[in-house]
PDB file of C-alpha atoms in Angstrom:
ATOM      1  CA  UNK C   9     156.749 129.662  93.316  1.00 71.00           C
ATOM      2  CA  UNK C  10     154.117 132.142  91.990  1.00 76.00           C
ATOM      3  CA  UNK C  11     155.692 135.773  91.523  1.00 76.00           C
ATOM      4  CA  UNK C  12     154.293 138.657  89.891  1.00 77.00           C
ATOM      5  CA  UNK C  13     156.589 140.802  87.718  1.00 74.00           C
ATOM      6  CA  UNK C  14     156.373 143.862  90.086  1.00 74.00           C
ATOM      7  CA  UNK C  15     157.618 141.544  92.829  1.00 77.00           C
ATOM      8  CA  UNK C  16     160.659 140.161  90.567  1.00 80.00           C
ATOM      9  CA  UNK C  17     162.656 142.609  90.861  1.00 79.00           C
ATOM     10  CA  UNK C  18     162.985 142.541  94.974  1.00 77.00           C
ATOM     11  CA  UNK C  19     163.452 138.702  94.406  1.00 79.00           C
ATOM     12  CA  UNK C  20     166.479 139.313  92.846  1.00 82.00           C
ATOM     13  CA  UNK C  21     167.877 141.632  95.267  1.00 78.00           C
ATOM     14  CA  UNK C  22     167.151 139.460  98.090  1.00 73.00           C
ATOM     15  CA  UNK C  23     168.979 136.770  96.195  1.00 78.00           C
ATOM     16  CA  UNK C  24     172.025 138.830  95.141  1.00 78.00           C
ATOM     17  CA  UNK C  25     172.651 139.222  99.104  1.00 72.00           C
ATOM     18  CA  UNK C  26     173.874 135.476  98.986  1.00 74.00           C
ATOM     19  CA  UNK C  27     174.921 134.735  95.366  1.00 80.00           C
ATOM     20  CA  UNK C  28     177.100 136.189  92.775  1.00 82.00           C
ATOM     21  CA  UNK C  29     175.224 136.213  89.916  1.00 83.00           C
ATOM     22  CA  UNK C  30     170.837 135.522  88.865  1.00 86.00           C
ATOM     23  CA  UNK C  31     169.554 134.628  85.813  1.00 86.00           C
ATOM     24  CA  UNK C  32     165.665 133.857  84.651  1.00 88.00           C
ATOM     25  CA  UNK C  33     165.072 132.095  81.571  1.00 86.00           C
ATOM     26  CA  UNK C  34     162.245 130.138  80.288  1.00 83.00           C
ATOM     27  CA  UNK C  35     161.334 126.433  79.727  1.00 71.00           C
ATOM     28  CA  UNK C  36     162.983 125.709  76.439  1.00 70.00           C
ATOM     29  CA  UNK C  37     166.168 127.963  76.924  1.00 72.00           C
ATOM     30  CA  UNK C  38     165.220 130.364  74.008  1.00 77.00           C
ATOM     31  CA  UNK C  39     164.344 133.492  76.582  1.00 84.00           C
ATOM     32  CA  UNK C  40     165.707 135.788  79.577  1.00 86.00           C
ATOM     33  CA  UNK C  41     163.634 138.063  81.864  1.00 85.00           C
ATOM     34  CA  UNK C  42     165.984 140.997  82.885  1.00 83.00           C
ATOM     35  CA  UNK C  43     164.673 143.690  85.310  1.00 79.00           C
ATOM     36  CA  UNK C  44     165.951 147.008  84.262  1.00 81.00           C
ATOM     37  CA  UNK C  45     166.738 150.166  86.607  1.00 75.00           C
ATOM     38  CA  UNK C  46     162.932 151.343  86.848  1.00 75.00           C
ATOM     39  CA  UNK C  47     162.040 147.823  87.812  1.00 72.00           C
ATOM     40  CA  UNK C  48     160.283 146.817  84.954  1.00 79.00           C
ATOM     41  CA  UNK C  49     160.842 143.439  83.526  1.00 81.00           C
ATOM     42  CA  UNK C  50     161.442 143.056  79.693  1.00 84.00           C
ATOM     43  CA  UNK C  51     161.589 139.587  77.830  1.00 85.00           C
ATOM     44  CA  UNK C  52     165.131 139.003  75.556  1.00 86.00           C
ATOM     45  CA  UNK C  53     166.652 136.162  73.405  1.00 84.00           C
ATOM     46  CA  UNK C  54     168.577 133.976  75.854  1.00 78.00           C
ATOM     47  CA  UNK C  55     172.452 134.179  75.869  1.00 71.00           C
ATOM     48  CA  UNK C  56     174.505 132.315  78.471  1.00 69.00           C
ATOM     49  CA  UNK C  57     175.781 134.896  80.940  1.00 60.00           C
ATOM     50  CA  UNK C  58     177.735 132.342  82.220  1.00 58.00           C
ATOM     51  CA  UNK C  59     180.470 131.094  79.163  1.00 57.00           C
ATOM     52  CA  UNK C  60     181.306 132.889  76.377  1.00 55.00           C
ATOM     53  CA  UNK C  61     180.742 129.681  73.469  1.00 50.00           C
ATOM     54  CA  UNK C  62     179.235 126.917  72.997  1.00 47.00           C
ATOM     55  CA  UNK C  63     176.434 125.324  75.828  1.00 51.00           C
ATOM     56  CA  UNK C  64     176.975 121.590  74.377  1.00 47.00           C
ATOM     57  CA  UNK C  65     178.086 120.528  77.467  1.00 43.00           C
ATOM     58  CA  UNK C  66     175.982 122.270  80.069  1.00 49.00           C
ATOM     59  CA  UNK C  67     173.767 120.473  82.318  1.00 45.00           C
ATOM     60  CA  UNK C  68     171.187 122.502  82.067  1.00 46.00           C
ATOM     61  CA  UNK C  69     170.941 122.865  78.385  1.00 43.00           C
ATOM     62  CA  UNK C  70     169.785 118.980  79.119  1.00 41.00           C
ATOM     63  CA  UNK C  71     167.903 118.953  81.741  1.00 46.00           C
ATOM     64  CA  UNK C  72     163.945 118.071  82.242  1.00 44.00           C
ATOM     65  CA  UNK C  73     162.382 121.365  83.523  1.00 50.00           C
ATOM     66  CA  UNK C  74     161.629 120.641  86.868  1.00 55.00           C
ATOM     67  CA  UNK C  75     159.055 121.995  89.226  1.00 65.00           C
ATOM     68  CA  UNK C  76     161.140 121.949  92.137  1.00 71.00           C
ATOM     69  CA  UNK C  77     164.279 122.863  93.616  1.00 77.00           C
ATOM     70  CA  UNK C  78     167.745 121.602  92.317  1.00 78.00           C
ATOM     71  CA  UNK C  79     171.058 121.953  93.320  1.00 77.00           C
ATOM     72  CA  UNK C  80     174.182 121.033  91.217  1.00 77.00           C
ATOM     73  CA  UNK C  81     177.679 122.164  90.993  1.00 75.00           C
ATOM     74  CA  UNK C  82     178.926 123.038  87.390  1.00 73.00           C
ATOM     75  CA  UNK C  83     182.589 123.893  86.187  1.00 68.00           C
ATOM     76  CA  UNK C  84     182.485 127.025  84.653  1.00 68.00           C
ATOM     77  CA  UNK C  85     185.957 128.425  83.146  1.00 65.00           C
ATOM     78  CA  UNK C  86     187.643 125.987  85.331  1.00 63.00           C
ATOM     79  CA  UNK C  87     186.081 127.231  88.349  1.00 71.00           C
ATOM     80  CA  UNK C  88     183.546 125.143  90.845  1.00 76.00           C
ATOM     81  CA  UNK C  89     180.027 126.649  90.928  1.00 79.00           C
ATOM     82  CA  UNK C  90     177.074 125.951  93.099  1.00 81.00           C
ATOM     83  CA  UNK C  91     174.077 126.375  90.761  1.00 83.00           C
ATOM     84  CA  UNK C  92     170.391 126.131  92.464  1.00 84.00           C
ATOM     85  CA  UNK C  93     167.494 125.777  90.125  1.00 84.00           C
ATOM     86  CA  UNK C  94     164.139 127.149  91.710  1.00 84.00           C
ATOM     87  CA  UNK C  95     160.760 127.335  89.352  1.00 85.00           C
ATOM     88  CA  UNK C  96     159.032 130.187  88.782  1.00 84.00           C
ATOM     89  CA  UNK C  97     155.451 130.953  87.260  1.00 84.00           C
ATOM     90  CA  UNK C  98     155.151 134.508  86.196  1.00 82.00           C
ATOM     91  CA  UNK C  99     152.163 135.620  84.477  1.00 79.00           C
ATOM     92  CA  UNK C 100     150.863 132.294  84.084  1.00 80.00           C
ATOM     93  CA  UNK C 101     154.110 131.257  82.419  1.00 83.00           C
ATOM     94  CA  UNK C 102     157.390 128.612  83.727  1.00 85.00           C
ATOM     95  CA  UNK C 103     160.527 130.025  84.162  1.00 85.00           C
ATOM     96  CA  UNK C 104     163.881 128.782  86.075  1.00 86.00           C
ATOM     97  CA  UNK C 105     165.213 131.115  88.635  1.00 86.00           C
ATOM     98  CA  UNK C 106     169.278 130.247  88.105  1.00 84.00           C
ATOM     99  CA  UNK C 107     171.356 131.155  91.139  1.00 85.00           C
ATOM    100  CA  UNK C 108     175.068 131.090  91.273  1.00 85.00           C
ATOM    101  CA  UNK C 109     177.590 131.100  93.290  1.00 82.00           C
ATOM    102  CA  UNK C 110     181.474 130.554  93.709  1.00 79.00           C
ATOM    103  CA  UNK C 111     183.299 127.550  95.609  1.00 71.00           C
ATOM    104  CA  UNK C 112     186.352 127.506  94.231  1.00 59.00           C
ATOM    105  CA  UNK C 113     188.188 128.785  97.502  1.00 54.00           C
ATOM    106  CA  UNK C 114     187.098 126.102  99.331  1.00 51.00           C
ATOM    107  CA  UNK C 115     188.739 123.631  97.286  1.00 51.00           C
ATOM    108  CA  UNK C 116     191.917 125.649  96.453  1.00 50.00           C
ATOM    109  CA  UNK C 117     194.220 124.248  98.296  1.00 49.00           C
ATOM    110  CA  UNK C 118     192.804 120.593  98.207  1.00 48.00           C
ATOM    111  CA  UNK C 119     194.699 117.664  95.918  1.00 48.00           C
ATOM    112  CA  UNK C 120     191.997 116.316  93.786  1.00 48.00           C
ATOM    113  CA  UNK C 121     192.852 112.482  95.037  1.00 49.00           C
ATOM    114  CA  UNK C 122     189.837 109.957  95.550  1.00 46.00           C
ATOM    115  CA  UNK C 123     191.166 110.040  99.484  1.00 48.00           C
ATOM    116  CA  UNK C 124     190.606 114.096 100.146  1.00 55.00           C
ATOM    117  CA  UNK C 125     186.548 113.595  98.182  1.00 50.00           C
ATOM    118  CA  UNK C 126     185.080 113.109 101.199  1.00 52.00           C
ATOM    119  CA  UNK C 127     187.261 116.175 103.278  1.00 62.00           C
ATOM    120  CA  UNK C 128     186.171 118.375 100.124  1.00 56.00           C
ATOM    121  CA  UNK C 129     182.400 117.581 100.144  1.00 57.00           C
ATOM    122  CA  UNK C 130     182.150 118.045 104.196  1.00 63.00           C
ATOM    123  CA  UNK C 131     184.068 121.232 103.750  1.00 67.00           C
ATOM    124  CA  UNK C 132     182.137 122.674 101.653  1.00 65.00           C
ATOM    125  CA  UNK C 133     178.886 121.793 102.649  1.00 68.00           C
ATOM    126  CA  UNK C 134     180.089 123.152 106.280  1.00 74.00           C
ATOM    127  CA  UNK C 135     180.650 126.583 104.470  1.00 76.00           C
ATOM    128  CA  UNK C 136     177.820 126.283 102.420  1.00 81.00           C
ATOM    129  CA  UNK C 137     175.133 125.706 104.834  1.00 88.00           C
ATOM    130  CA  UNK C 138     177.144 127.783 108.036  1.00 90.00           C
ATOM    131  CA  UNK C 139     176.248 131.395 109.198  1.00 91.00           C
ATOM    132  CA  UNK C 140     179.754 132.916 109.252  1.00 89.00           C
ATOM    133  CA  UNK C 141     179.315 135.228 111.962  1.00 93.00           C
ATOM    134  CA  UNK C 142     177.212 132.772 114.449  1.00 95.00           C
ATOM    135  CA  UNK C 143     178.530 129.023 113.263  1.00 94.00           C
ATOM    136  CA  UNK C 144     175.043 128.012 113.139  1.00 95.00           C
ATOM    137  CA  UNK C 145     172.831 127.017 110.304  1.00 94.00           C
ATOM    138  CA  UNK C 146     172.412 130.211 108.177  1.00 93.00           C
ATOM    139  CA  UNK C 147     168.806 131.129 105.143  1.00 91.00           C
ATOM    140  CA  UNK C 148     170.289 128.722 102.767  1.00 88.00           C
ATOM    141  CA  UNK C 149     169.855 125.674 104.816  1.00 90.00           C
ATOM    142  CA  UNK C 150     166.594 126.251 105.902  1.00 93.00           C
ATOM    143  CA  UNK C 151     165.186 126.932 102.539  1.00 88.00           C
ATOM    144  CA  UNK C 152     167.612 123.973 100.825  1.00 86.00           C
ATOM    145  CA  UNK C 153     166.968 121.442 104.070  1.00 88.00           C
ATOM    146  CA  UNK C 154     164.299 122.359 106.044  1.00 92.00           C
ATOM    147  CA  UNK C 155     161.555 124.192 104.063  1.00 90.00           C
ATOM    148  CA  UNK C 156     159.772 121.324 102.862  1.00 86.00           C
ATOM    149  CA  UNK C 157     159.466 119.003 105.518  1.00 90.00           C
ATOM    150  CA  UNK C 158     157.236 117.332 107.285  1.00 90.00           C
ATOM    151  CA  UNK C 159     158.381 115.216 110.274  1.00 90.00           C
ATOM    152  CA  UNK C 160     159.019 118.129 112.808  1.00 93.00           C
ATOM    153  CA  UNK C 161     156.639 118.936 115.600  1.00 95.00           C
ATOM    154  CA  UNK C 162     157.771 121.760 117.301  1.00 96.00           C
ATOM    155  CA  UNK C 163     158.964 125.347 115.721  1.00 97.00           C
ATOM    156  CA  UNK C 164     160.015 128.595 117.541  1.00 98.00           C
ATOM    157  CA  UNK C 165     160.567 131.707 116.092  1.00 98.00           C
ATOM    158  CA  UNK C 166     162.939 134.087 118.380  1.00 98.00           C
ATOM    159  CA  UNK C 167     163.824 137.613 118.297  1.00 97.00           C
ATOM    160  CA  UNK C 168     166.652 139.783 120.027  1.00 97.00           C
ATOM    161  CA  UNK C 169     164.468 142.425 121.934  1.00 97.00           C
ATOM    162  CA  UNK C 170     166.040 146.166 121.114  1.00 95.00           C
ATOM    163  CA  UNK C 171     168.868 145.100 118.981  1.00 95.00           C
ATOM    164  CA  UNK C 172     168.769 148.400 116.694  1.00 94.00           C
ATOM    165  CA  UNK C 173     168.926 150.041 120.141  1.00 95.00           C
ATOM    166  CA  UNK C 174     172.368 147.783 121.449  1.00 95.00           C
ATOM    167  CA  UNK C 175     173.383 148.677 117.716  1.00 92.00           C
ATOM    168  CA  UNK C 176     173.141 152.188 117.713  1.00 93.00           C
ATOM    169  CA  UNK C 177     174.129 152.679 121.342  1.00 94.00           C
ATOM    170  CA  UNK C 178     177.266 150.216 121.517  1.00 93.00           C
ATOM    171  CA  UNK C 179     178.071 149.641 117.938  1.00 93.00           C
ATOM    172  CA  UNK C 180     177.961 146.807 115.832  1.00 91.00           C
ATOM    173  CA  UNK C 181     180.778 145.512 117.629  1.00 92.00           C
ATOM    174  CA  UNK C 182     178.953 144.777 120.507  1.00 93.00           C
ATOM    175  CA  UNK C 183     175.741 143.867 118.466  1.00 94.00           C
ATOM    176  CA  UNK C 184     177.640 140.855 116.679  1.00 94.00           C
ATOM    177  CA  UNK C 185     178.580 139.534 120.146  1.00 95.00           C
ATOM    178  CA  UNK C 186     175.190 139.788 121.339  1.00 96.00           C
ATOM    179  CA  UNK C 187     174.020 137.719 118.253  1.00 96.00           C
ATOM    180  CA  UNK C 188     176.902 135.444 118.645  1.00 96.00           C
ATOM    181  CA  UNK C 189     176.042 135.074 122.387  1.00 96.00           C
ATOM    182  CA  UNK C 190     172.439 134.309 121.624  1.00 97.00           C
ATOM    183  CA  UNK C 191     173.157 132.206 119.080  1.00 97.00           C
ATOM    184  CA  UNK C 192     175.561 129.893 120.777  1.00 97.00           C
ATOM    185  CA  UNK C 193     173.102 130.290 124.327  1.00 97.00           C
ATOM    186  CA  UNK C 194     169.967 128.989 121.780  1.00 97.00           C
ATOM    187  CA  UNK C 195     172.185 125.925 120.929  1.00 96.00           C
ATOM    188  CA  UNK C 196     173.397 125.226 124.105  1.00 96.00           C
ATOM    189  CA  UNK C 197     170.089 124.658 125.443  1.00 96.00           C
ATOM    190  CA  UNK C 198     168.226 122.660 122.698  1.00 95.00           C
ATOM    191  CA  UNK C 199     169.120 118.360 121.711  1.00 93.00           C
ATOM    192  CA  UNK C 200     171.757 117.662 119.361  1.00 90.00           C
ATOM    193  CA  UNK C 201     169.041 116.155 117.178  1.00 91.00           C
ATOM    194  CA  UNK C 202     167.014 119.642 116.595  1.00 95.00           C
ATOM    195  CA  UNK C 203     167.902 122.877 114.549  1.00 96.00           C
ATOM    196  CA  UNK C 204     168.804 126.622 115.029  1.00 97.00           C
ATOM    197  CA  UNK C 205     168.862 128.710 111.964  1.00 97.00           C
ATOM    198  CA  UNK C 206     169.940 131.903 111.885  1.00 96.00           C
ATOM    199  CA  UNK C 207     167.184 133.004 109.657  1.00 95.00           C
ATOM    200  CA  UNK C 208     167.371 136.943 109.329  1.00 89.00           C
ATOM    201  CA  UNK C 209     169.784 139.800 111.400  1.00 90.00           C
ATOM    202  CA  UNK C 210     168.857 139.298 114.604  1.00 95.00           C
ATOM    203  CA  UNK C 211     165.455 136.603 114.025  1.00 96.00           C
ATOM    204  CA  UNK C 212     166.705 132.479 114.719  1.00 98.00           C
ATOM    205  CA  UNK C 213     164.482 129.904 113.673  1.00 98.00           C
ATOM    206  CA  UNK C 214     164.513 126.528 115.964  1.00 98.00           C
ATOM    207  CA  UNK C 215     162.738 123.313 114.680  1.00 97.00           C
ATOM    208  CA  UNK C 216     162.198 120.564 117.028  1.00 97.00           C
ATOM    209  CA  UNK C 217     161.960 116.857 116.402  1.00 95.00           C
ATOM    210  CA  UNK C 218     159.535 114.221 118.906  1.00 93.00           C
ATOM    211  CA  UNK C 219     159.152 116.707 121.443  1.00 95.00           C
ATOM    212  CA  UNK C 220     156.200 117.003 123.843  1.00 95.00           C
ATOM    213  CA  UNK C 221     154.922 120.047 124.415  1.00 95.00           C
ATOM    214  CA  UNK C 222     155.472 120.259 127.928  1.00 95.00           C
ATOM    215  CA  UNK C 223     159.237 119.738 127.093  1.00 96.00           C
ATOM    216  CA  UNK C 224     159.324 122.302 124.347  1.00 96.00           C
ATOM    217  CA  UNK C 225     157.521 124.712 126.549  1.00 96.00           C
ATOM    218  CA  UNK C 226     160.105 124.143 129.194  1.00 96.00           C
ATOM    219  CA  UNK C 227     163.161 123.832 126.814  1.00 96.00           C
ATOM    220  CA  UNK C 228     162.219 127.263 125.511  1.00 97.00           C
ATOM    221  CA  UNK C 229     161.657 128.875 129.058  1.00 97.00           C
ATOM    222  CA  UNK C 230     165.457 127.750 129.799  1.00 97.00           C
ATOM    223  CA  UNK C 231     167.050 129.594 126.652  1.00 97.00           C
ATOM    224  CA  UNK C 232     164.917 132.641 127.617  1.00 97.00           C
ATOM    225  CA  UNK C 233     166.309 132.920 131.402  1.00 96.00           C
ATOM    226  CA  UNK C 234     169.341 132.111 129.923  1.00 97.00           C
ATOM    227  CA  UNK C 235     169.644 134.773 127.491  1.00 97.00           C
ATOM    228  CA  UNK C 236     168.721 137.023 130.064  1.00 95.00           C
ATOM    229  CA  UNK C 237     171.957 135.956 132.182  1.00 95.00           C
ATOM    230  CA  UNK C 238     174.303 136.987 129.549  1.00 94.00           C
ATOM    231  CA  UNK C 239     176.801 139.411 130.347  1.00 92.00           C
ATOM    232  CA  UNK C 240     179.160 141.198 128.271  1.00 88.00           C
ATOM    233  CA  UNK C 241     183.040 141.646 129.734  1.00 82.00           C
ATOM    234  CA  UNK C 242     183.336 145.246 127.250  1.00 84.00           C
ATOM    235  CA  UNK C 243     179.844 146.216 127.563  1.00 89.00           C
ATOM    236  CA  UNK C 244     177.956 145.439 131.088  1.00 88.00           C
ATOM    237  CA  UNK C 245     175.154 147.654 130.929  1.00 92.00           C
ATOM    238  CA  UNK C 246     173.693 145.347 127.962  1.00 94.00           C
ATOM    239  CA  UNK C 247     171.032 143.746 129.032  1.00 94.00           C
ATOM    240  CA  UNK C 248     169.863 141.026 126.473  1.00 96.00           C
ATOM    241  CA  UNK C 249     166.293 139.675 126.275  1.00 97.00           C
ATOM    242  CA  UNK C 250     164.023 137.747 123.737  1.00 97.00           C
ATOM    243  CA  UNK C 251     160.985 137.363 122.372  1.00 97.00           C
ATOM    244  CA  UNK C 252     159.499 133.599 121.343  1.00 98.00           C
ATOM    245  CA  UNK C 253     156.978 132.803 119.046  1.00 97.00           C
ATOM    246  CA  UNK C 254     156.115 129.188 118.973  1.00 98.00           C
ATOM    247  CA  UNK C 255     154.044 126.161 117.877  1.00 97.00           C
ATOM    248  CA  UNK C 256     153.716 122.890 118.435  1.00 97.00           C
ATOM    249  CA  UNK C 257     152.249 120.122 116.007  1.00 95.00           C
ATOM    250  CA  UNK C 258     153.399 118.165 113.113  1.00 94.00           C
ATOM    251  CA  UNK C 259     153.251 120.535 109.738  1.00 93.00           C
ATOM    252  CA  UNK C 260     155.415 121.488 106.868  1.00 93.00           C
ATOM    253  CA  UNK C 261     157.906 123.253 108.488  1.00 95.00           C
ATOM    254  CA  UNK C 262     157.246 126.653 106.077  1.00 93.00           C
ATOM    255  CA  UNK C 263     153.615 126.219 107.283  1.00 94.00           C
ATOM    256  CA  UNK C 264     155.015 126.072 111.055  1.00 96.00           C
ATOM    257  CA  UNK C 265     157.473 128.982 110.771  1.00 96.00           C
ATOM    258  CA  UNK C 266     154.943 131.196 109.514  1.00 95.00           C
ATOM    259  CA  UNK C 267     152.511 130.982 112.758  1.00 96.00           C
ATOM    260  CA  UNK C 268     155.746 130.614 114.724  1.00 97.00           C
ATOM    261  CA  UNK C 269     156.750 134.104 113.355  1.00 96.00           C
ATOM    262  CA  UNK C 270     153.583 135.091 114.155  1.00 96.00           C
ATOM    263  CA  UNK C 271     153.348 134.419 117.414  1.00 97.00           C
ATOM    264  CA  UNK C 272     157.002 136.066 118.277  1.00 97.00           C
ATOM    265  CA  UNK C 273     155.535 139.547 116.491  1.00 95.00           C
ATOM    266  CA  UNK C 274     152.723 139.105 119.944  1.00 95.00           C
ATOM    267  CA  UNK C 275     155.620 138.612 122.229  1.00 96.00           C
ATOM    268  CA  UNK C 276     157.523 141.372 121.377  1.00 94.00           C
ATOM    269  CA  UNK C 277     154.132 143.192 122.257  1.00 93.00           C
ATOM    270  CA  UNK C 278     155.324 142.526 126.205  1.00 92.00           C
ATOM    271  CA  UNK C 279     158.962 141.318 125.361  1.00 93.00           C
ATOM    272  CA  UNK C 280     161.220 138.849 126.815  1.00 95.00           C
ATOM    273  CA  UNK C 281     158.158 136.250 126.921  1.00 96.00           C
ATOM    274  CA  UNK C 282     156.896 133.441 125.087  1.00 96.00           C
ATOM    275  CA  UNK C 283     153.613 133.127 123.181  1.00 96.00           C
ATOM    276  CA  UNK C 284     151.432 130.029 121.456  1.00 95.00           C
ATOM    277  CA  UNK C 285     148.019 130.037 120.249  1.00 84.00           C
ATOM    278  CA  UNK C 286     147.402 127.080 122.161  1.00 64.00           C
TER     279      UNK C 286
END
């Protein structure tokens, strides 16, 4: 991923929204970027934020610097960490974008015994890769999972219609049941075999595996009337509509999101509609 150093500094922040703690240091270990308050980026010797001694043992002091994405989990002061490498070029030059992240309260309470491995994998991956509020897939699966593949043929980008407005008017109360209602509505309605992602505050991303057109057309004019049906038992003068962007052929899926976004941005021209380019 290509970043300039004026950009780095909202990278980070949109990063720090999911994990605990950032780091960006260069090819051979020997250097750190740091942004500082005025955004500016200045280049320091490395030092492990991370332990306080000796690196021997770190995985990533031996590690081949790799041009794509990798996830591990590290012990660090007796604690579990999730620990995703992404590559950066900045100026021409390779970095590793280090993001961290705790799991020790998953495993807590769980007897390290070879029979509870499997229990404490699946648990964690269910937290890891679950949007709290919606219990669907949440950002960090689709950019883990989904991002980089190419076996999908159908993408929809949807959008609550006037959610600042339910926000402000009801509270945000009444605006995490809507996006709890829509969420669960979207999943109802598509095969076990596809996707939803909760992808930003009130945006879902869907990605749809060998389906024709005609199908995904109609599968995506069901979860629109049905949205539209919701009621809500504290709130009844809510009225909840959508706005679908969507695309079908067979593309990377980052390549299909972006003209599925696209295409929601001309729905929510009109509102509670779908568009396509074709």
């Amino acid at each position: 991923m290509r970043v300039s150093e004026s950009d780095l500094s909202d990278l980070i922040k949109y990063y720090l929204v999911i994990f605990d703690n950032i780091r960006i240091i260069d090819k051979n270990r020997q250097s750190e970027l740091v942004v500082l308050d005025d955004g500016s980026v200045k280049e320091c010797e490395f030092h492990c934020t991370w332990y306080d001694g000796n690196c021997d043992k770190c995985r990533y002091q031996r590690d081949i610097f790799e041009d794509e994405i990798v996830n591990k989990i590290e012990i660090i002061d007796g604690e579990f960490k999730h620990i995703i490498n992404i590559p950066l070029e900045i100026n021409g030059k390779k970095w590793i974008m280090q993001l961290m992240t705790g799991i020790s309260n998953i495993i807590s309470d769980i007897k390290f015994k070879k029979e509870n491995i499997v229990e404490l994998v699946d648990k964690y991956k269910n937290q890891l890769y679950t949007d709290p509020l919606t219990q669907i897939y949440n950002r960090r699966f689709y950019e883990d999972k989904l991002i980089h593949l190419k076996t999908a043929n159908g993408a929809a980008m949807i959008d609550v219609d006037n959610f600042k407005t339910i926000n402000d008017t009801y509270g945000h109360k009444a605006g995490d049941y809507v996006l709890k209602a829509v969420a669960s509505t979207i999943k109802d309605n598509i095969r076990s075999s596809d996707a939803v992602v909760r992808y930003g505050g009130d945006e879902f991303f869907v990605l749809f595996w060998n389906i024709p057109k005609d199908v995904l057309q109609l599968k995506l004019e069901e979860i629109l009337d049905a949205i539209s049906d919701i009621r809500i038992e504290n709130n009844p003068d809510i009225r909840i509509s959508i706005s679908i962007g969507y695309v079908h052929r067979v593309d990377l899926t980052e390549k299909l999101l972006i003209e599925a976004d696209n295409n929601m941005y001309k729905a929510k021209n009109g509102k509670d509609r779908l568009v396509t380019d074709k």
